[in-house]
mmCIF file of C-alpha atoms in Angstrom:
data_model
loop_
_atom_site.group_PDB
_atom_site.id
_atom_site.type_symbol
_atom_site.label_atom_id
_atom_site.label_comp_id
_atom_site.label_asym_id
_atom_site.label_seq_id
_atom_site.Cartn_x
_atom_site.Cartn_y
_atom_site.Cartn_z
ATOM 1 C CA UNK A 1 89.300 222.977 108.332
ATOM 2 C CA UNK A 2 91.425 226.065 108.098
ATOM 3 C CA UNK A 3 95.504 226.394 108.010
ATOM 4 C CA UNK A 4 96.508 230.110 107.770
ATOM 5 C CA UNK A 5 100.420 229.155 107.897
ATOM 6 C CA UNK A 6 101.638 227.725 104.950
ATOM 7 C CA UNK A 7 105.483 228.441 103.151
ATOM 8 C CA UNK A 8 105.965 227.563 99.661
ATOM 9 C CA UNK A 9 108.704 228.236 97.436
ATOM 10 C CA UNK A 10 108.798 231.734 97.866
ATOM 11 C CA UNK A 11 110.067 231.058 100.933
ATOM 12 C CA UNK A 12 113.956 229.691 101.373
ATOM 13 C CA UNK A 13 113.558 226.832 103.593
ATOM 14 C CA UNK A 14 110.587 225.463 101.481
ATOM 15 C CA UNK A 15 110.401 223.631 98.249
ATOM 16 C CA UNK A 16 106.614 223.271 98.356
ATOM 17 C CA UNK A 17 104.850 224.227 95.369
ATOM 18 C CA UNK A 18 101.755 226.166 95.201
ATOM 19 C CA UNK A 19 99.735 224.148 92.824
ATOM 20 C CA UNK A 20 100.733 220.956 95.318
ATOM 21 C CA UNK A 21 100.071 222.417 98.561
ATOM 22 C CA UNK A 22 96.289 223.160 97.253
ATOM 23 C CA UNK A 23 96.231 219.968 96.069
ATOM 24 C CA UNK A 24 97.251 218.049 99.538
ATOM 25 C CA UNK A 25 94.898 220.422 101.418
ATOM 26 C CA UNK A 26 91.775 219.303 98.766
ATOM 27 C CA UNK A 27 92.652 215.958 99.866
ATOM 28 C CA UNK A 28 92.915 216.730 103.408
ATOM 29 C CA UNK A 29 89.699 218.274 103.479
ATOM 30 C CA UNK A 30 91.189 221.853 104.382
ATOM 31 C CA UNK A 31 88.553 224.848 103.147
ATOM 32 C CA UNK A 32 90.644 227.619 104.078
ATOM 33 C CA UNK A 33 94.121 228.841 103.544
ATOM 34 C CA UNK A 34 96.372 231.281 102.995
ATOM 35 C CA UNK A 35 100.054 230.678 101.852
ATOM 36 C CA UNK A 36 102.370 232.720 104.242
ATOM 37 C CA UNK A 37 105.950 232.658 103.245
ATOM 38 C CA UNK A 38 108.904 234.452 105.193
ATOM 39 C CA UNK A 39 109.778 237.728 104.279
ATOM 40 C CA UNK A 40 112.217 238.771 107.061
ATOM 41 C CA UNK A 41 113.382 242.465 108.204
ATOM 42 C CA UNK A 42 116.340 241.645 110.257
ATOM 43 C CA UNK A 43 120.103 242.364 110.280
ATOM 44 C CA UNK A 44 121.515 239.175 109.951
ATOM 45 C CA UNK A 45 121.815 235.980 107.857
ATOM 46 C CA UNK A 46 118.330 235.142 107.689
ATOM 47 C CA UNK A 47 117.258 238.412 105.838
ATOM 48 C CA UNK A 48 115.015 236.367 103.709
ATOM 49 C CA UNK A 49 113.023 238.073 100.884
ATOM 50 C CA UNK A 50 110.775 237.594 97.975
ATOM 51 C CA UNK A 51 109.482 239.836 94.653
ATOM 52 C CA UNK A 52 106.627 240.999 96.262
ATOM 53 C CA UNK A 53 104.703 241.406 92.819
ATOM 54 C CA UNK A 54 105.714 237.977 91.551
ATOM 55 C CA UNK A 55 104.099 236.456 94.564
ATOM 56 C CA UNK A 56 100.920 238.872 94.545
ATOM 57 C CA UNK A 57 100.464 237.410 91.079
ATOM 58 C CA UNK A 58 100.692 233.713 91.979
ATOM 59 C CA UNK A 59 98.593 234.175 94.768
ATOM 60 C CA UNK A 60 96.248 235.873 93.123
ATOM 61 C CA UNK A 61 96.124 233.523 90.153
ATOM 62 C CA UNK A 62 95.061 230.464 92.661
ATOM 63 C CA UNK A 63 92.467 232.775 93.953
ATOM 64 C CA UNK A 64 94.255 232.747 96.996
ATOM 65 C CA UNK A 65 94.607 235.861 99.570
ATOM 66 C CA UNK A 66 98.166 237.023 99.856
ATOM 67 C CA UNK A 67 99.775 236.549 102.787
ATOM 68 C CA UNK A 68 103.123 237.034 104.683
ATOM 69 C CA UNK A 69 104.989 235.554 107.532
ATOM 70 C CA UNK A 70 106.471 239.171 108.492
ATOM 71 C CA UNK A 71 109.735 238.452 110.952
ATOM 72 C CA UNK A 72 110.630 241.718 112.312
ATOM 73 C CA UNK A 73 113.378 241.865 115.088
ATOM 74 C CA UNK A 74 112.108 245.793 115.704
ATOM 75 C CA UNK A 75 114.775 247.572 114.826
ATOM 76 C CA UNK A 76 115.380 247.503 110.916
ATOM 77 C CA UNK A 77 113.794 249.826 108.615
ATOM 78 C CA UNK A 78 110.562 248.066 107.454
ATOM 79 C CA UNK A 79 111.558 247.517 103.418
ATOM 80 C CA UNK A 80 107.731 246.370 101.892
ATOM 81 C CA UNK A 81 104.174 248.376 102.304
ATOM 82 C CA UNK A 82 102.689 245.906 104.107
ATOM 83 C CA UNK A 83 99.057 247.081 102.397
ATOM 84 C CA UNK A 84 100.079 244.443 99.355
ATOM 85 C CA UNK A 85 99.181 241.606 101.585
ATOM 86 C CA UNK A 86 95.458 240.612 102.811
ATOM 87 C CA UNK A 87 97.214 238.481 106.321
ATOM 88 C CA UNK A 88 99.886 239.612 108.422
ATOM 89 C CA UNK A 89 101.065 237.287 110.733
ATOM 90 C CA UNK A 90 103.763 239.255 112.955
ATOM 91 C CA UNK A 91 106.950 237.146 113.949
ATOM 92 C CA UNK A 92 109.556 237.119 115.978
ATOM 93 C CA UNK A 93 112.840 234.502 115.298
ATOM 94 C CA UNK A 94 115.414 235.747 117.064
ATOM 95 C CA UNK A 95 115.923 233.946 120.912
ATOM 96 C CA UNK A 96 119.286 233.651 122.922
ATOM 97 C CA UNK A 97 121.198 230.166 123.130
ATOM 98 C CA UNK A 98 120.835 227.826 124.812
ATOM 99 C CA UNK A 99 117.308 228.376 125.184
ATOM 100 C CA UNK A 100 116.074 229.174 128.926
ATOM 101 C CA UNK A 101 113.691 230.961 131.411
ATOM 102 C CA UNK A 102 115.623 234.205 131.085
ATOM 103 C CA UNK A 103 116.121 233.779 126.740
ATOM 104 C CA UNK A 104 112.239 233.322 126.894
ATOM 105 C CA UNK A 105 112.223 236.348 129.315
ATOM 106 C CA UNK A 106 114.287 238.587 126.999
ATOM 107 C CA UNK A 107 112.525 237.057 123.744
ATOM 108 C CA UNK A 108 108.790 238.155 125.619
ATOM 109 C CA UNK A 109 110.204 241.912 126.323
ATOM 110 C CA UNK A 110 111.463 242.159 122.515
ATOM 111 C CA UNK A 111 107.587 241.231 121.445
ATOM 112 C CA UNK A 112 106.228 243.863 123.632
ATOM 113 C CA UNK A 113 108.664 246.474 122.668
ATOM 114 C CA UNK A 114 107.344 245.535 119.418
ATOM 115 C CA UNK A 115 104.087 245.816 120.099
ATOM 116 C CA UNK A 116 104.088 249.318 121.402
ATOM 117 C CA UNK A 117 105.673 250.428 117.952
ATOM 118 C CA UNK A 118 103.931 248.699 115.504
ATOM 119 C CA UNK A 119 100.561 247.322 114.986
ATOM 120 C CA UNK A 120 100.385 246.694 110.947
ATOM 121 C CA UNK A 121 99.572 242.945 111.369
ATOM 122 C CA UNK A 122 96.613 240.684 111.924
ATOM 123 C CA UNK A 123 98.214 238.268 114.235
ATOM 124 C CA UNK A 124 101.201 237.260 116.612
ATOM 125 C CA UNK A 125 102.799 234.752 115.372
ATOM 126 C CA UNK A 126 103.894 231.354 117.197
ATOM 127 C CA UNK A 127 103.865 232.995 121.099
ATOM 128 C CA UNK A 128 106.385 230.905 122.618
ATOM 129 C CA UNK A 129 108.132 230.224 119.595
ATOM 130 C CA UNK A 130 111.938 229.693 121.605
ATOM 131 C CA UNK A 131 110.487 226.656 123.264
ATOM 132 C CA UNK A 132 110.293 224.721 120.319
ATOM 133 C CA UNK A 133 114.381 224.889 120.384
ATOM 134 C CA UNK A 134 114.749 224.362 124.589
ATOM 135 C CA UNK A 135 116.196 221.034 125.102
ATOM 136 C CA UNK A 136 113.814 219.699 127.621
ATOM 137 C CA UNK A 137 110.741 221.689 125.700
ATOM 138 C CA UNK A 138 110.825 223.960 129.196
ATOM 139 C CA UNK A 139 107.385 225.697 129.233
ATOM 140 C CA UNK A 140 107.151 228.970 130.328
ATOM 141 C CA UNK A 141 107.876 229.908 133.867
ATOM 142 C CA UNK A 142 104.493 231.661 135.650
ATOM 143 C CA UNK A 143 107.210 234.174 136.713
ATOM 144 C CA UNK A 144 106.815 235.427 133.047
ATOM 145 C CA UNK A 145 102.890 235.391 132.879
ATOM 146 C CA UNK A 146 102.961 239.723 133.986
ATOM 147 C CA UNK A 147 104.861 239.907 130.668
ATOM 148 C CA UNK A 148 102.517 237.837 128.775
ATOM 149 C CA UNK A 149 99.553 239.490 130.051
ATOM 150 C CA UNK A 150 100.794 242.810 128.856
ATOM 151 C CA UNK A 151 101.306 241.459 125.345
ATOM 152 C CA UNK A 152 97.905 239.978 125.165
ATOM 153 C CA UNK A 153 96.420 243.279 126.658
ATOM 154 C CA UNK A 154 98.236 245.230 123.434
ATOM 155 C CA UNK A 155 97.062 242.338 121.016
ATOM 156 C CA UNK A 156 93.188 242.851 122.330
ATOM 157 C CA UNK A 157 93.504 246.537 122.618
ATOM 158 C CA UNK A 158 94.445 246.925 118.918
ATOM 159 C CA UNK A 159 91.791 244.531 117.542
ATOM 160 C CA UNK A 160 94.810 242.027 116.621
ATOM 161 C CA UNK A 161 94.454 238.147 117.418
ATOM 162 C CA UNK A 162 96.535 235.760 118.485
ATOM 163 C CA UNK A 163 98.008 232.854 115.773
ATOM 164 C CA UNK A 164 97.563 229.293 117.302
ATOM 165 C CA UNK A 165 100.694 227.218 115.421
ATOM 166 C CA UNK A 166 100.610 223.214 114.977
ATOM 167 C CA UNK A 167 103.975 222.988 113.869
ATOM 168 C CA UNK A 168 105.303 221.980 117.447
ATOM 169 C CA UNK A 169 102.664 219.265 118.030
ATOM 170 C CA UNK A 170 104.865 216.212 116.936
ATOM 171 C CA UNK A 171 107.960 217.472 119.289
ATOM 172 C CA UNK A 172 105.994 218.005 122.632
ATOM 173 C CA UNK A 173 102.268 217.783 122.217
ATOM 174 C CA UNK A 174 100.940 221.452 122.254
ATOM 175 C CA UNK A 175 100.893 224.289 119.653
ATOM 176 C CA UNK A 176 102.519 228.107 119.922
ATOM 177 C CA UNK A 177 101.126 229.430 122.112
ATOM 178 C CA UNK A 178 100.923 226.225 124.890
ATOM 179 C CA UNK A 179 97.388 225.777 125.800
ATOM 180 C CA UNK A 180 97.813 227.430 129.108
ATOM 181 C CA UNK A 181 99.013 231.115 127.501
ATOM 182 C CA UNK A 182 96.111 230.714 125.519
ATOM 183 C CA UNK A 183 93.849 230.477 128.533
ATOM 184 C CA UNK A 184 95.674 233.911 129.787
ATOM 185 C CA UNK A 185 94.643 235.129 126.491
ATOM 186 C CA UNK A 186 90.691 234.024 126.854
ATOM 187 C CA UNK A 187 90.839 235.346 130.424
ATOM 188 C CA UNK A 188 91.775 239.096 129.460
ATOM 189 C CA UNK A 189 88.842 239.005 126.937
ATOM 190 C CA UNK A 190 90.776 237.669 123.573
ATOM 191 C CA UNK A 191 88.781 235.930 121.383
ATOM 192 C CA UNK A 192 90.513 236.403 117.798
ATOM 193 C CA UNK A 193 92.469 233.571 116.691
ATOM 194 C CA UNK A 194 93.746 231.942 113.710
ATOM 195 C CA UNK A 195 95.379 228.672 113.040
ATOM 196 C CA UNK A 196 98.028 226.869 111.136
ATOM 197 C CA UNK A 197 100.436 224.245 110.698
ATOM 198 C CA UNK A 198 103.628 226.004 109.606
ATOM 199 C CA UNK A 199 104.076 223.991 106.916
ATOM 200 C CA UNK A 200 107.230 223.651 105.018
ATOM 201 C CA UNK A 201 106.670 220.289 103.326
ATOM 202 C CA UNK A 202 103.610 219.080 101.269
ATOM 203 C CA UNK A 203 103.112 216.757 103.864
ATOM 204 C CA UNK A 204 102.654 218.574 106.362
ATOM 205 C CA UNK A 205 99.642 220.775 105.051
ATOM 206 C CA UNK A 206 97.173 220.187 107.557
ATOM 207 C CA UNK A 207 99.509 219.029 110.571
ATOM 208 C CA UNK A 208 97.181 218.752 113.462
ATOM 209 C CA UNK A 209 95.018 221.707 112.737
ATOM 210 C CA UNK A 210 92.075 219.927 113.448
ATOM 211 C CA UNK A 211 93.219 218.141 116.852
ATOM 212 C CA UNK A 212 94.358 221.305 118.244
ATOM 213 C CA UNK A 213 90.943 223.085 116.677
ATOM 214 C CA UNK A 214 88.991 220.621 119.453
ATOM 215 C CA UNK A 215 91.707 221.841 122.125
ATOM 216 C CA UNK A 216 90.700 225.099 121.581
ATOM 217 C CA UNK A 217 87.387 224.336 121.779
ATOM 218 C CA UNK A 218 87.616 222.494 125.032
ATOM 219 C CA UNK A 219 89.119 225.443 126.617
ATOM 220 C CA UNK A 220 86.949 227.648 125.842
ATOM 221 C CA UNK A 221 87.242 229.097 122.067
ATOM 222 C CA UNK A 222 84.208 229.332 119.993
ATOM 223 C CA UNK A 223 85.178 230.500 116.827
ATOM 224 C CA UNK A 224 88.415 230.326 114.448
ATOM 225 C CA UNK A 225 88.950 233.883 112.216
ATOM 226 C CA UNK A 226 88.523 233.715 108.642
ATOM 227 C CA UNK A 227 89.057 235.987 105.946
ATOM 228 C CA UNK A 228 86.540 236.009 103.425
ATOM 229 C CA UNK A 229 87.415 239.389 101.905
ATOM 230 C CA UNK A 230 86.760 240.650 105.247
ATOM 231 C CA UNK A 231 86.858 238.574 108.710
ATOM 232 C CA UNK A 232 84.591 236.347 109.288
ATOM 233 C CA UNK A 233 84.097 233.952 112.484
ATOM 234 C CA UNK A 234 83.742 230.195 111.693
ATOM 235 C CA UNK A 235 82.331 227.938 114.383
ATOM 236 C CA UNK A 236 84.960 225.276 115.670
ATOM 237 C CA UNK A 237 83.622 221.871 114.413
ATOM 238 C CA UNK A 238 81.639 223.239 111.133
#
């Protein structure tokens, strides 16, 4: 099993150590991850940062291949050479409340802006992130599929992939991105993807990676990326 979202105490809204999140994922039977805590370039209150050196070191003292959870709103002056860190996943956090079809809407056209500027990650991050926070868990409306479709068509172009996130299993049953973006994706020809749980608590290390891993498969996905010094595919199911 792979999960290639993980926060730890580097990260302000986790108090997860790294010593016990390898432990829980030895006991969960989880081969591959990579601990990827927030460091956010945003003007705002949730400008979170860490000592970049200070976490290369602890990373690379559990053997483990440093990673970031880069939330970017596109506009702020990047502050970190992003060449100190093996995995990029690319975020976006910021969404319009209440959450609806047109905050989705304006959350998809800040992505692609994004996109067109910037291409110094490995992944996209949690797709439809804002539905997590809808009240009803809206999905997104088909309306919005020409906007997705561009996105996806910038993420293959570049040789990026697409990350497949766990973390809103327990509130409505499907990762970010829903099952049915990520059949857009396969359609256009995208075939790298990572996955992870987005864990913030020991506990959930491991959150239905491997349920959603089958998903994939069943729709279509062969392989899961993994970075062993350099990317490697790994079969879904071995």
């Amino acid at each position: 099993m792979i999960d290639y979202h993980l926060h730890s105490v580097f990260s302000p809204d986790s108090t997860a150590k790294v010593e016990d999140i390898l432990k829980k994922a030895k006991e969960k039977g989880i081969d591959h991850i990579i601990i990827t805590d927030h460091f956010e370039v945003v003007k705002g209150e949730h400008n979170f940062k860490f000592d970049v050196e200070e976490y290369r070191r602890t990373m690379e003292k559990y053997c483990l291949p440093v990673g970031v959870e880069l939330g970017w709103d596109g506009v702020t002056d990047i502050s970190i050479d992003l060449e100190n860190f093996d995995f990029v996943i690319l975020s976006l956090h910021e969404f319009s409340k209440p959450v609806t079809q047109k905050s989705y809407k304006e959350y998809l056209e800040r992505i692609l802006n994004i996109l067109t500027k910037f291409d110094s990650y490995h992944v996209l991050g949690h797709l439809d992130f804002p539905r997590r926070y809808s009240e009803s868990f809206e999905p997104f409306s088909k309306n919005l599929y020409p906007i997705l479709e561009e996105i996806f068509k910038l993420v293959i172009e570049k040789g990026k992939g697409i990350e497949v996130n766990t973390a809103s299993m327990l509130k409505y049953g499907e990762p970010n991105p829903s099952y049915d973006l990520l059949k857009i994706y396969k359609k256009l020809g995208g075939e790298f993807i990572t996955i992870g749980s987005d864990a913030h608590r020991i506990e959930d290390v491991g959150q239905n990676v491997e349920k959603v891993a089958q998903m994939l498969k069943e729709i279509g996905f062969g392989y899961i990326g993994v970075l062993k010094g350099e990317w490697n595919m790994l079969k879904i199911g071995c």
